[in-house]
């Protein structure tokens, strides 16, 4: 019986580790992407990144099968002009969160071949410096959906 318990413990432990990044301490909330009306091949994506770990992390890349590429972008006002530029990473503090939102830092989907239709979900892979890849499906909406986890 004792041998069976030890084997069962090893089997359960093997299910919880290895094979992929441990992301329990970093999760994504309140994600959404904007629709792309006919003729438009870019979209923006917004999420809240929550880091429950003791170590700061950084979003360093994003990709989606629905876009040629996904950049990390930041918008800033320069006088009366809104400027947008790519950023290399988005820092997520230990035991903190950062929100990618309209008018600020966001995901920029470039080369969208098939329009993002309101109500569908866009698969996105977010790559973090420490947590690795976190996959999410962003609902397409003209405005932020109701608060979600």
mmCIF file of N, CA and C in Angstrom:
data_model
loop_
_atom_site.group_PDB
_atom_site.id
_atom_site.type_symbol
_atom_site.label_atom_id
_atom_site.label_comp_id
_atom_site.label_asym_id
_atom_site.label_seq_id
_atom_site.Cartn_x
_atom_site.Cartn_y
_atom_site.Cartn_z
ATOM 1 N N UNK A 1 0.826 -1.202 0.000
ATOM 2 C CA UNK A 1 0.000 0.000 0.000
ATOM 3 C C UNK A 1 0.861 1.253 0.000
ATOM 4 N N UNK A 2 1.915 1.247 0.829
ATOM 5 C CA UNK A 2 2.803 2.404 0.904
ATOM 6 C C UNK A 2 3.470 2.648 -0.448
ATOM 7 N N UNK A 3 3.855 1.549 -1.119
ATOM 8 C CA UNK A 3 4.484 1.660 -2.438
ATOM 9 C C UNK A 3 3.511 2.295 -3.440
ATOM 10 N N UNK A 4 2.225 1.919 -3.373
ATOM 11 C CA UNK A 4 1.213 2.483 -4.256
ATOM 12 C C UNK A 4 1.039 3.977 -4.015
ATOM 13 N N UNK A 5 1.064 4.398 -2.755
ATOM 14 C CA UNK A 5 0.933 5.820 -2.442
ATOM 15 C C UNK A 5 2.114 6.607 -2.986
ATOM 16 N N UNK A 6 3.312 6.064 -2.866
ATOM 17 C CA UNK A 6 4.506 6.738 -3.386
ATOM 18 C C UNK A 6 4.414 6.852 -4.901
ATOM 19 N N UNK A 7 4.022 5.775 -5.578
ATOM 20 C CA UNK A 7 3.874 5.815 -7.034
ATOM 21 C C UNK A 7 2.797 6.813 -7.449
ATOM 22 N N UNK A 8 1.697 6.846 -6.729
ATOM 23 C CA UNK A 8 0.629 7.797 -7.031
ATOM 24 C C UNK A 8 1.111 9.230 -6.842
ATOM 25 N N UNK A 9 1.887 9.474 -5.805
ATOM 26 C CA UNK A 9 2.424 10.818 -5.568
ATOM 27 C C UNK A 9 3.336 11.241 -6.708
ATOM 28 N N UNK A 10 4.201 10.335 -7.182
ATOM 29 C CA UNK A 10 5.077 10.658 -8.311
ATOM 30 C C UNK A 10 4.269 10.923 -9.578
ATOM 31 N N UNK A 11 3.233 10.132 -9.805
ATOM 32 C CA UNK A 11 2.396 10.317 -10.986
ATOM 33 C C UNK A 11 1.704 11.674 -10.952
ATOM 34 N N UNK A 12 1.170 12.050 -9.803
ATOM 35 C CA UNK A 12 0.526 13.360 -9.678
ATOM 36 C C UNK A 12 1.524 14.490 -9.845
ATOM 37 N N UNK A 13 2.706 14.341 -9.293
ATOM 38 C CA UNK A 13 3.732 15.372 -9.431
ATOM 39 C C UNK A 13 4.122 15.538 -10.886
ATOM 40 N N UNK A 14 4.216 14.456 -11.622
ATOM 41 C CA UNK A 14 4.595 14.523 -13.031
ATOM 42 C C UNK A 14 3.542 15.250 -13.852
ATOM 43 N N UNK A 15 2.288 15.168 -13.457
ATOM 44 C CA UNK A 15 1.229 15.872 -14.181
ATOM 45 C C UNK A 15 1.340 17.380 -14.013
ATOM 46 N N UNK A 16 1.897 17.839 -12.924
ATOM 47 C CA UNK A 16 1.906 19.266 -12.634
ATOM 48 C C UNK A 16 3.148 19.997 -13.059
ATOM 49 N N UNK A 17 4.188 19.303 -13.492
ATOM 50 C CA UNK A 17 5.418 19.988 -13.859
ATOM 51 C C UNK A 17 5.930 19.474 -15.184
ATOM 52 N N UNK A 18 6.833 20.261 -15.784
ATOM 53 C CA UNK A 18 7.477 19.852 -17.021
ATOM 54 C C UNK A 18 6.560 20.024 -18.213
ATOM 55 N N UNK A 19 7.160 19.937 -19.395
ATOM 56 C CA UNK A 19 6.393 20.004 -20.616
ATOM 57 C C UNK A 19 5.949 21.401 -21.002
ATOM 58 N N UNK A 20 6.071 22.365 -20.141
ATOM 59 C CA UNK A 20 5.647 23.717 -20.472
ATOM 60 C C UNK A 20 5.922 24.655 -19.332
ATOM 61 N N UNK A 21 5.816 25.960 -19.588
ATOM 62 C CA UNK A 21 6.111 26.930 -18.538
ATOM 63 C C UNK A 21 5.063 26.904 -17.441
ATOM 64 N N UNK A 22 5.486 27.174 -16.240
ATOM 65 C CA UNK A 22 4.564 27.281 -15.117
ATOM 66 C C UNK A 22 4.015 28.705 -15.112
ATOM 67 N N UNK A 23 2.731 28.857 -15.355
ATOM 68 C CA UNK A 23 2.147 30.186 -15.499
ATOM 69 C C UNK A 23 1.096 30.490 -14.442
ATOM 70 N N UNK A 24 1.016 29.665 -13.399
ATOM 71 C CA UNK A 24 -0.001 29.906 -12.387
ATOM 72 C C UNK A 24 0.161 31.288 -11.757
ATOM 73 N N UNK A 25 1.386 31.803 -11.698
ATOM 74 C CA UNK A 25 1.616 33.076 -11.034
ATOM 75 C C UNK A 25 1.417 34.267 -11.969
ATOM 76 N N UNK A 26 1.260 34.019 -13.267
ATOM 77 C CA UNK A 26 1.031 35.101 -14.209
ATOM 78 C C UNK A 26 -0.194 34.742 -15.042
ATOM 79 N N UNK A 27 -1.195 35.608 -15.010
ATOM 80 C CA UNK A 27 -2.390 35.328 -15.793
ATOM 81 C C UNK A 27 -2.908 36.595 -16.465
ATOM 82 N N UNK A 28 -3.812 36.384 -17.401
ATOM 83 C CA UNK A 28 -4.348 37.459 -18.226
ATOM 84 C C UNK A 28 -5.831 37.614 -17.915
ATOM 85 N N UNK A 29 -6.257 38.865 -17.765
ATOM 86 C CA UNK A 29 -7.660 39.171 -17.492
ATOM 87 C C UNK A 29 -8.153 40.234 -18.471
ATOM 88 N N UNK A 30 -9.457 40.277 -18.646
ATOM 89 C CA UNK A 30 -10.139 41.370 -19.353
ATOM 90 C C UNK A 30 -9.600 41.631 -20.749
ATOM 91 N N UNK A 31 -9.286 40.583 -21.494
ATOM 92 C CA UNK A 31 -8.755 40.762 -22.840
ATOM 93 C C UNK A 31 -9.839 40.996 -23.875
ATOM 94 N N UNK A 32 -9.489 41.761 -24.915
ATOM 95 C CA UNK A 32 -10.376 41.970 -26.050
ATOM 96 C C UNK A 32 -9.589 42.555 -27.209
ATOM 97 N N UNK A 33 -10.123 42.425 -28.409
ATOM 98 C CA UNK A 33 -9.516 42.989 -29.619
ATOM 99 C C UNK A 33 -10.585 43.760 -30.374
ATOM 100 N N UNK A 34 -10.151 44.733 -31.157
ATOM 101 C CA UNK A 34 -11.091 45.549 -31.917
ATOM 102 C C UNK A 34 -11.419 44.887 -33.253
ATOM 103 N N UNK A 35 -12.652 45.080 -33.752
ATOM 104 C CA UNK A 35 -13.008 44.524 -35.054
ATOM 105 C C UNK A 35 -12.262 45.249 -36.174
ATOM 106 N N UNK A 36 -12.130 44.573 -37.308
ATOM 107 C CA UNK A 36 -11.495 45.185 -38.479
ATOM 108 C C UNK A 36 -12.543 45.276 -39.580
ATOM 109 N N UNK A 37 -13.078 46.465 -39.809
ATOM 110 C CA UNK A 37 -14.060 46.610 -40.885
ATOM 111 C C UNK A 37 -13.393 46.340 -42.238
ATOM 112 N N UNK A 38 -14.187 46.086 -43.247
ATOM 113 C CA UNK A 38 -13.675 45.787 -44.581
ATOM 114 C C UNK A 38 -12.580 46.743 -45.028
ATOM 115 N N UNK A 39 -11.508 46.190 -45.573
ATOM 116 C CA UNK A 39 -10.408 46.997 -46.078
ATOM 117 C C UNK A 39 -9.363 47.367 -45.043
ATOM 118 N N UNK A 40 -9.640 47.140 -43.771
ATOM 119 C CA UNK A 40 -8.683 47.459 -42.711
ATOM 120 C C UNK A 40 -7.946 46.177 -42.330
ATOM 121 N N UNK A 41 -6.600 46.233 -42.300
ATOM 122 C CA UNK A 41 -5.844 45.018 -41.977
ATOM 123 C C UNK A 41 -5.031 45.147 -40.693
ATOM 124 N N UNK A 42 -5.453 46.044 -39.800
ATOM 125 C CA UNK A 42 -4.814 46.176 -38.486
ATOM 126 C C UNK A 42 -5.900 46.184 -37.407
ATOM 127 N N UNK A 43 -5.509 45.744 -36.224
ATOM 128 C CA UNK A 43 -6.410 45.746 -35.078
ATOM 129 C C UNK A 43 -5.576 45.982 -33.831
ATOM 130 N N UNK A 44 -6.237 46.328 -32.754
ATOM 131 C CA UNK A 44 -5.552 46.499 -31.472
ATOM 132 C C UNK A 44 -6.114 45.493 -30.479
ATOM 133 N N UNK A 45 -5.259 45.065 -29.553
ATOM 134 C CA UNK A 45 -5.677 44.145 -28.506
ATOM 135 C C UNK A 45 -5.325 44.706 -27.150
ATOM 136 N N UNK A 46 -6.170 44.422 -26.185
ATOM 137 C CA UNK A 46 -6.006 44.967 -24.844
ATOM 138 C C UNK A 46 -6.175 43.855 -23.817
ATOM 139 N N UNK A 47 -5.363 43.866 -22.779
ATOM 140 C CA UNK A 47 -5.415 42.861 -21.716
ATOM 141 C C UNK A 47 -4.902 43.471 -20.420
ATOM 142 N N UNK A 48 -5.219 42.833 -19.314
ATOM 143 C CA UNK A 48 -4.578 43.138 -18.035
ATOM 144 C C UNK A 48 -3.708 41.944 -17.688
ATOM 145 N N UNK A 49 -2.427 42.200 -17.441
ATOM 146 C CA UNK A 49 -1.455 41.169 -17.088
ATOM 147 C C UNK A 49 -1.273 41.207 -15.581
ATOM 148 N N UNK A 50 -1.528 40.095 -14.913
ATOM 149 C CA UNK A 50 -1.462 40.026 -13.454
ATOM 150 C C UNK A 50 -0.348 39.062 -13.058
ATOM 151 N N UNK A 51 0.601 39.568 -12.259
ATOM 152 C CA UNK A 51 1.750 38.781 -11.814
ATOM 153 C C UNK A 51 1.650 38.578 -10.305
ATOM 154 N N UNK A 52 1.351 37.359 -9.884
ATOM 155 C CA UNK A 52 1.234 37.047 -8.459
ATOM 156 C C UNK A 52 2.536 36.517 -7.869
ATOM 157 N N UNK A 53 3.611 36.501 -8.653
ATOM 158 C CA UNK A 53 4.868 35.920 -8.171
ATOM 159 C C UNK A 53 5.724 36.955 -7.446
ATOM 160 N N UNK A 54 6.807 36.484 -6.869
ATOM 161 C CA UNK A 54 7.764 37.349 -6.171
ATOM 162 C C UNK A 54 8.775 37.979 -7.119
ATOM 163 N N UNK A 55 8.700 37.639 -8.402
ATOM 164 C CA UNK A 55 9.664 38.112 -9.392
ATOM 165 C C UNK A 55 8.966 38.936 -10.460
ATOM 166 N N UNK A 56 9.513 40.095 -10.781
ATOM 167 C CA UNK A 56 8.976 40.888 -11.885
ATOM 168 C C UNK A 56 9.137 40.090 -13.175
ATOM 169 N N UNK A 57 8.269 40.322 -14.128
ATOM 170 C CA UNK A 57 8.341 39.642 -15.415
ATOM 171 C C UNK A 57 8.164 40.693 -16.496
ATOM 172 N N UNK A 58 8.288 40.285 -17.745
ATOM 173 C CA UNK A 58 8.118 41.213 -18.854
ATOM 174 C C UNK A 58 7.481 40.494 -20.029
ATOM 175 N N UNK A 59 6.478 41.122 -20.616
ATOM 176 C CA UNK A 59 5.911 40.646 -21.870
ATOM 177 C C UNK A 59 6.905 41.038 -22.947
ATOM 178 N N UNK A 60 7.462 40.063 -23.667
ATOM 179 C CA UNK A 60 8.525 40.363 -24.635
ATOM 180 C C UNK A 60 8.118 40.096 -26.077
ATOM 181 N N UNK A 61 7.004 39.409 -26.300
ATOM 182 C CA UNK A 61 6.557 39.140 -27.669
ATOM 183 C C UNK A 61 5.109 38.682 -27.646
ATOM 184 N N UNK A 62 4.486 38.779 -28.810
ATOM 185 C CA UNK A 62 3.127 38.279 -28.987
ATOM 186 C C UNK A 62 2.989 37.810 -30.423
ATOM 187 N N UNK A 63 2.132 36.825 -30.631
ATOM 188 C CA UNK A 63 1.844 36.400 -32.000
ATOM 189 C C UNK A 63 0.450 35.794 -32.057
ATOM 190 N N UNK A 64 -0.051 35.706 -33.275
ATOM 191 C CA UNK A 64 -1.371 35.146 -33.509
ATOM 192 C C UNK A 64 -1.399 34.549 -34.907
ATOM 193 N N UNK A 65 -2.114 33.461 -35.055
ATOM 194 C CA UNK A 65 -2.284 32.866 -36.377
ATOM 195 C C UNK A 65 -3.163 33.741 -37.260
ATOM 196 N N UNK A 66 -3.815 34.738 -36.699
ATOM 197 C CA UNK A 66 -4.723 35.609 -37.441
ATOM 198 C C UNK A 66 -4.079 36.888 -37.949
ATOM 199 N N UNK A 67 -2.776 37.082 -37.684
ATOM 200 C CA UNK A 67 -2.090 38.299 -38.134
ATOM 201 C C UNK A 67 -0.677 37.947 -38.586
ATOM 202 N N UNK A 68 -0.172 38.722 -39.548
ATOM 203 C CA UNK A 68 1.204 38.505 -40.015
ATOM 204 C C UNK A 68 2.183 38.696 -38.868
ATOM 205 N N UNK A 69 1.932 39.697 -38.039
ATOM 206 C CA UNK A 69 2.731 39.887 -36.821
ATOM 207 C C UNK A 69 1.920 40.674 -35.797
ATOM 208 N N UNK A 70 2.359 40.563 -34.548
ATOM 209 C CA UNK A 70 1.725 41.293 -33.447
ATOM 210 C C UNK A 70 2.832 42.033 -32.720
ATOM 211 N N UNK A 71 2.743 43.353 -32.713
ATOM 212 C CA UNK A 71 3.746 44.190 -32.050
ATOM 213 C C UNK A 71 3.225 44.691 -30.710
ATOM 214 N N UNK A 72 4.154 45.035 -29.840
ATOM 215 C CA UNK A 72 3.831 45.737 -28.601
ATOM 216 C C UNK A 72 3.970 47.216 -28.918
ATOM 217 N N UNK A 73 2.911 47.984 -28.728
ATOM 218 C CA UNK A 73 2.912 49.409 -29.070
ATOM 219 C C UNK A 73 2.564 50.254 -27.857
ATOM 220 N N UNK A 74 2.995 51.507 -27.938
ATOM 221 C CA UNK A 74 2.721 52.487 -26.893
ATOM 222 C C UNK A 74 2.272 53.768 -27.575
ATOM 223 N N UNK A 75 1.247 54.406 -27.031
ATOM 224 C CA UNK A 75 0.777 55.692 -27.552
ATOM 225 C C UNK A 75 1.086 56.769 -26.527
ATOM 226 N N UNK A 76 1.567 57.907 -27.029
ATOM 227 C CA UNK A 76 1.876 59.052 -26.172
ATOM 228 C C UNK A 76 1.442 60.325 -26.868
ATOM 229 N N UNK A 77 1.063 61.308 -26.071
ATOM 230 C CA UNK A 77 0.755 62.626 -26.625
ATOM 231 C C UNK A 77 2.033 63.448 -26.686
ATOM 232 N N UNK A 78 2.280 64.053 -27.844
ATOM 233 C CA UNK A 78 3.397 64.978 -28.013
ATOM 234 C C UNK A 78 2.778 66.294 -28.455
ATOM 235 N N UNK A 79 2.546 67.177 -27.486
ATOM 236 C CA UNK A 79 1.786 68.384 -27.779
ATOM 237 C C UNK A 79 0.357 67.982 -28.073
ATOM 238 N N UNK A 80 -0.133 68.337 -29.261
ATOM 239 C CA UNK A 80 -1.495 67.983 -29.644
ATOM 240 C C UNK A 80 -1.530 66.751 -30.546
ATOM 241 N N UNK A 81 -0.378 66.104 -30.724
ATOM 242 C CA UNK A 81 -0.290 64.975 -31.650
ATOM 243 C C UNK A 81 -0.106 63.665 -30.891
ATOM 244 N N UNK A 82 -0.943 62.684 -31.226
ATOM 245 C CA UNK A 82 -0.817 61.348 -30.649
ATOM 246 C C UNK A 82 0.222 60.591 -31.465
ATOM 247 N N UNK A 83 1.231 60.050 -30.777
ATOM 248 C CA UNK A 83 2.280 59.286 -31.444
ATOM 249 C C UNK A 83 2.232 57.841 -30.970
ATOM 250 N N UNK A 84 2.483 56.920 -31.909
ATOM 251 C CA UNK A 84 2.519 55.507 -31.572
ATOM 252 C C UNK A 84 3.883 54.959 -31.964
ATOM 253 N N UNK A 85 4.456 54.127 -31.075
ATOM 254 C CA UNK A 85 5.756 53.531 -31.383
ATOM 255 C C UNK A 85 5.815 52.126 -30.805
ATOM 256 N N UNK A 86 6.650 51.293 -31.417
ATOM 257 C CA UNK A 86 6.872 49.939 -30.906
ATOM 258 C C UNK A 86 7.714 49.999 -29.648
ATOM 259 N N UNK A 87 7.472 49.069 -28.741
ATOM 260 C CA UNK A 87 8.301 48.927 -27.545
ATOM 261 C C UNK A 87 8.803 47.489 -27.501
ATOM 262 N N UNK A 88 9.980 47.293 -26.905
ATOM 263 C CA UNK A 88 10.593 45.965 -26.860
ATOM 264 C C UNK A 88 9.918 45.052 -25.843
ATOM 265 N N UNK A 89 9.375 45.639 -24.776
ATOM 266 C CA UNK A 89 8.770 44.817 -23.730
ATOM 267 C C UNK A 89 7.812 45.657 -22.898
ATOM 268 N N UNK A 90 6.996 44.955 -22.137
ATOM 269 C CA UNK A 90 6.088 45.591 -21.183
ATOM 270 C C UNK A 90 6.379 44.953 -19.830
ATOM 271 N N UNK A 91 6.830 45.753 -18.886
ATOM 272 C CA UNK A 91 7.197 45.256 -17.560
ATOM 273 C C UNK A 91 5.950 44.975 -16.719
ATOM 274 N N UNK A 92 5.973 43.831 -16.021
ATOM 275 C CA UNK A 92 4.882 43.461 -15.118
ATOM 276 C C UNK A 92 5.505 43.266 -13.740
ATOM 277 N N UNK A 93 5.246 44.179 -12.796
ATOM 278 C CA UNK A 93 5.909 44.102 -11.489
ATOM 279 C C UNK A 93 5.498 42.871 -10.682
ATOM 280 N N UNK A 94 6.385 42.446 -9.797
ATOM 281 C CA UNK A 94 6.068 41.355 -8.872
ATOM 282 C C UNK A 94 4.859 41.765 -8.033
ATOM 283 N N UNK A 95 3.933 40.863 -7.827
ATOM 284 C CA UNK A 95 2.706 41.114 -7.056
ATOM 285 C C UNK A 95 1.976 42.358 -7.560
ATOM 286 N N UNK A 96 1.977 42.528 -8.881
ATOM 287 C CA UNK A 96 1.320 43.690 -9.457
ATOM 288 C C UNK A 96 0.679 43.353 -10.788
ATOM 289 N N UNK A 97 0.189 44.378 -11.442
ATOM 290 C CA UNK A 97 -0.449 44.186 -12.740
ATOM 291 C C UNK A 97 -0.180 45.392 -13.624
ATOM 292 N N UNK A 98 -0.371 45.194 -14.898
ATOM 293 C CA UNK A 98 -0.284 46.277 -15.865
ATOM 294 C C UNK A 98 -1.415 46.060 -16.867
ATOM 295 N N UNK A 99 -2.054 47.153 -17.257
ATOM 296 C CA UNK A 99 -3.171 47.063 -18.190
ATOM 297 C C UNK A 99 -2.782 47.664 -19.527
ATOM 298 N N UNK A 100 -2.942 46.877 -20.576
ATOM 299 C CA UNK A 100 -2.781 47.363 -21.938
ATOM 300 C C UNK A 100 -4.157 47.853 -22.341
ATOM 301 N N UNK A 101 -4.272 49.156 -22.652
ATOM 302 C CA UNK A 101 -5.589 49.756 -22.824
ATOM 303 C C UNK A 101 -5.588 50.787 -23.943
ATOM 304 N N UNK A 102 -6.786 51.138 -24.452
ATOM 305 C CA UNK A 102 -6.876 52.149 -25.500
ATOM 306 C C UNK A 102 -6.200 53.450 -25.065
ATOM 307 N N UNK A 103 -5.451 54.040 -25.979
ATOM 308 C CA UNK A 103 -4.754 55.285 -25.696
ATOM 309 C C UNK A 103 -3.430 55.099 -24.981
ATOM 310 N N UNK A 104 -3.040 53.871 -24.709
ATOM 311 C CA UNK A 104 -1.789 53.586 -24.005
ATOM 312 C C UNK A 104 -1.059 52.433 -24.662
ATOM 313 N N UNK A 105 -0.445 51.613 -23.856
ATOM 314 C CA UNK A 105 0.248 50.436 -24.362
ATOM 315 C C UNK A 105 -0.788 49.409 -24.808
ATOM 316 N N UNK A 106 -0.525 48.745 -25.944
ATOM 317 C CA UNK A 106 -1.483 47.784 -26.485
ATOM 318 C C UNK A 106 -0.785 46.792 -27.404
ATOM 319 N N UNK A 107 -1.510 45.767 -27.804
ATOM 320 C CA UNK A 107 -1.051 44.832 -28.823
ATOM 321 C C UNK A 107 -1.513 45.377 -30.165
ATOM 322 N N UNK A 108 -0.632 45.358 -31.177
ATOM 323 C CA UNK A 108 -0.989 45.838 -32.508
ATOM 324 C C UNK A 108 -0.915 44.669 -33.476
ATOM 325 N N UNK A 109 -2.074 44.238 -33.974
ATOM 326 C CA UNK A 109 -2.146 43.155 -34.954
ATOM 327 C C UNK A 109 -1.948 43.762 -36.341
ATOM 328 N N UNK A 110 -0.901 43.371 -37.033
ATOM 329 C CA UNK A 110 -0.601 43.872 -38.376
ATOM 330 C C UNK A 110 -0.778 42.747 -39.390
ATOM 331 N N UNK A 111 -1.238 43.104 -40.586
ATOM 332 C CA UNK A 111 -1.405 42.102 -41.630
ATOM 333 C C UNK A 111 -2.520 41.124 -41.336
ATOM 334 N N UNK A 112 -3.651 41.645 -40.902
ATOM 335 C CA UNK A 112 -4.825 40.806 -40.643
ATOM 336 C C UNK A 112 -5.442 40.455 -41.999
ATOM 337 N N UNK A 113 -5.359 39.181 -42.390
ATOM 338 C CA UNK A 113 -5.839 38.760 -43.706
ATOM 339 C C UNK A 113 -7.358 38.589 -43.731
ATOM 340 N N UNK A 114 -7.909 37.973 -42.699
ATOM 341 C CA UNK A 114 -9.352 37.775 -42.580
ATOM 342 C C UNK A 114 -9.853 38.698 -41.480
ATOM 343 N N UNK A 115 -10.809 39.572 -41.790
ATOM 344 C CA UNK A 115 -11.259 40.551 -40.790
ATOM 345 C C UNK A 115 -11.646 39.925 -39.454
ATOM 346 N N UNK A 116 -11.362 40.659 -38.383
ATOM 347 C CA UNK A 116 -11.800 40.280 -37.039
ATOM 348 C C UNK A 116 -13.262 40.713 -36.929
ATOM 349 N N UNK A 117 -14.164 39.760 -36.790
ATOM 350 C CA UNK A 117 -15.590 40.065 -36.705
ATOM 351 C C UNK A 117 -16.035 40.116 -35.249
ATOM 352 N N UNK A 118 -16.885 41.090 -34.961
ATOM 353 C CA UNK A 118 -17.395 41.225 -33.596
ATOM 354 C C UNK A 118 -18.040 39.916 -33.142
ATOM 355 N N UNK A 119 -17.694 39.487 -31.930
ATOM 356 C CA UNK A 119 -18.238 38.260 -31.364
ATOM 357 C C UNK A 119 -17.328 37.054 -31.499
ATOM 358 N N UNK A 120 -16.376 37.071 -32.443
ATOM 359 C CA UNK A 120 -15.466 35.923 -32.543
ATOM 360 C C UNK A 120 -14.312 36.081 -31.564
ATOM 361 N N UNK A 121 -13.477 35.046 -31.449
ATOM 362 C CA UNK A 121 -12.346 35.051 -30.512
ATOM 363 C C UNK A 121 -11.053 34.882 -31.312
ATOM 364 N N UNK A 122 -10.051 35.692 -30.976
ATOM 365 C CA UNK A 122 -8.767 35.686 -31.674
ATOM 366 C C UNK A 122 -7.727 34.999 -30.789
ATOM 367 N N UNK A 123 -7.100 33.919 -31.280
ATOM 368 C CA UNK A 123 -6.068 33.243 -30.485
ATOM 369 C C UNK A 123 -4.776 34.061 -30.479
ATOM 370 N N UNK A 124 -4.216 34.248 -29.295
ATOM 371 C CA UNK A 124 -2.979 35.027 -29.142
ATOM 372 C C UNK A 124 -2.061 34.286 -28.178
ATOM 373 N N UNK A 125 -0.779 34.273 -28.515
ATOM 374 C CA UNK A 125 0.231 33.713 -27.625
ATOM 375 C C UNK A 125 1.091 34.868 -27.131
ATOM 376 N N UNK A 126 1.132 35.056 -25.825
ATOM 377 C CA UNK A 126 1.935 36.102 -25.194
ATOM 378 C C UNK A 126 3.174 35.440 -24.608
ATOM 379 N N UNK A 127 4.354 35.960 -24.947
ATOM 380 C CA UNK A 127 5.602 35.376 -24.459
ATOM 381 C C UNK A 127 6.198 36.282 -23.395
ATOM 382 N N UNK A 128 6.450 35.691 -22.226
ATOM 383 C CA UNK A 128 7.008 36.419 -21.092
ATOM 384 C C UNK A 128 8.438 35.966 -20.837
ATOM 385 N N UNK A 129 9.233 36.879 -20.319
ATOM 386 C CA UNK A 129 10.638 36.596 -20.031
ATOM 387 C C UNK A 129 10.790 35.406 -19.084
ATOM 388 N N UNK A 130 9.983 35.331 -18.045
ATOM 389 C CA UNK A 130 10.106 34.252 -17.058
ATOM 390 C C UNK A 130 8.983 33.222 -17.160
ATOM 391 N N UNK A 131 7.767 33.650 -17.360
ATOM 392 C CA UNK A 131 6.620 32.732 -17.355
ATOM 393 C C UNK A 131 6.498 31.931 -18.642
ATOM 394 N N UNK A 132 7.198 32.344 -19.693
ATOM 395 C CA UNK A 132 7.090 31.632 -20.964
ATOM 396 C C UNK A 132 5.857 32.062 -21.732
ATOM 397 N N UNK A 133 5.279 31.127 -22.475
ATOM 398 C CA UNK A 133 4.146 31.434 -23.344
ATOM 399 C C UNK A 133 2.827 31.216 -22.607
ATOM 400 N N UNK A 134 1.969 32.225 -22.693
ATOM 401 C CA UNK A 134 0.614 32.148 -22.147
ATOM 402 C C UNK A 134 -0.339 32.348 -23.326
ATOM 403 N N UNK A 135 -1.211 31.385 -23.564
ATOM 404 C CA UNK A 135 -2.165 31.471 -24.668
ATOM 405 C C UNK A 135 -3.501 32.006 -24.168
ATOM 406 N N UNK A 136 -4.064 32.932 -24.937
ATOM 407 C CA UNK A 136 -5.367 33.505 -24.605
ATOM 408 C C UNK A 136 -6.191 33.631 -25.879
ATOM 409 N N UNK A 137 -7.495 33.693 -25.738
ATOM 410 C CA UNK A 137 -8.404 33.976 -26.840
ATOM 411 C C UNK A 137 -9.072 35.302 -26.530
ATOM 412 N N UNK A 138 -8.843 36.294 -27.384
ATOM 413 C CA UNK A 138 -9.415 37.621 -27.153
ATOM 414 C C UNK A 138 -10.737 37.756 -27.895
ATOM 415 N N UNK A 139 -11.834 38.058 -27.190
ATOM 416 C CA UNK A 139 -13.095 38.300 -27.876
ATOM 417 C C UNK A 139 -13.009 39.608 -28.656
ATOM 418 N N UNK A 140 -13.610 39.625 -29.834
ATOM 419 C CA UNK A 140 -13.625 40.837 -30.654
ATOM 420 C C UNK A 140 -14.847 41.651 -30.270
ATOM 421 N N UNK A 141 -14.602 42.934 -29.949
ATOM 422 C CA UNK A 141 -15.669 43.807 -29.476
ATOM 423 C C UNK A 141 -15.321 45.257 -29.808
ATOM 424 N N UNK A 142 -16.333 46.074 -30.058
ATOM 425 C CA UNK A 142 -16.095 47.502 -30.323
ATOM 426 C C UNK A 142 -15.672 48.247 -29.062
ATOM 427 N N UNK A 143 -16.014 47.705 -27.911
ATOM 428 C CA UNK A 143 -15.643 48.307 -26.624
ATOM 429 C C UNK A 143 -15.287 47.181 -25.667
ATOM 430 N N UNK A 144 -14.631 47.542 -24.576
ATOM 431 C CA UNK A 144 -14.212 46.537 -23.595
ATOM 432 C C UNK A 144 -15.418 45.755 -23.093
ATOM 433 N N UNK A 145 -15.331 44.413 -23.139
ATOM 434 C CA UNK A 145 -16.418 43.611 -22.563
ATOM 435 C C UNK A 145 -16.499 43.848 -21.058
ATOM 436 N N UNK A 146 -17.582 43.383 -20.469
ATOM 437 C CA UNK A 146 -17.721 43.487 -19.017
ATOM 438 C C UNK A 146 -16.532 42.836 -18.342
ATOM 439 N N UNK A 147 -16.205 43.274 -17.140
ATOM 440 C CA UNK A 147 -15.079 42.746 -16.370
ATOM 441 C C UNK A 147 -15.119 41.222 -16.350
ATOM 442 N N UNK A 148 -13.982 40.586 -16.659
ATOM 443 C CA UNK A 148 -13.922 39.123 -16.711
ATOM 444 C C UNK A 148 -12.618 38.617 -16.143
ATOM 445 N N UNK A 149 -12.578 37.354 -15.734
ATOM 446 C CA UNK A 149 -11.361 36.704 -15.240
ATOM 447 C C UNK A 149 -11.114 35.458 -16.034
#
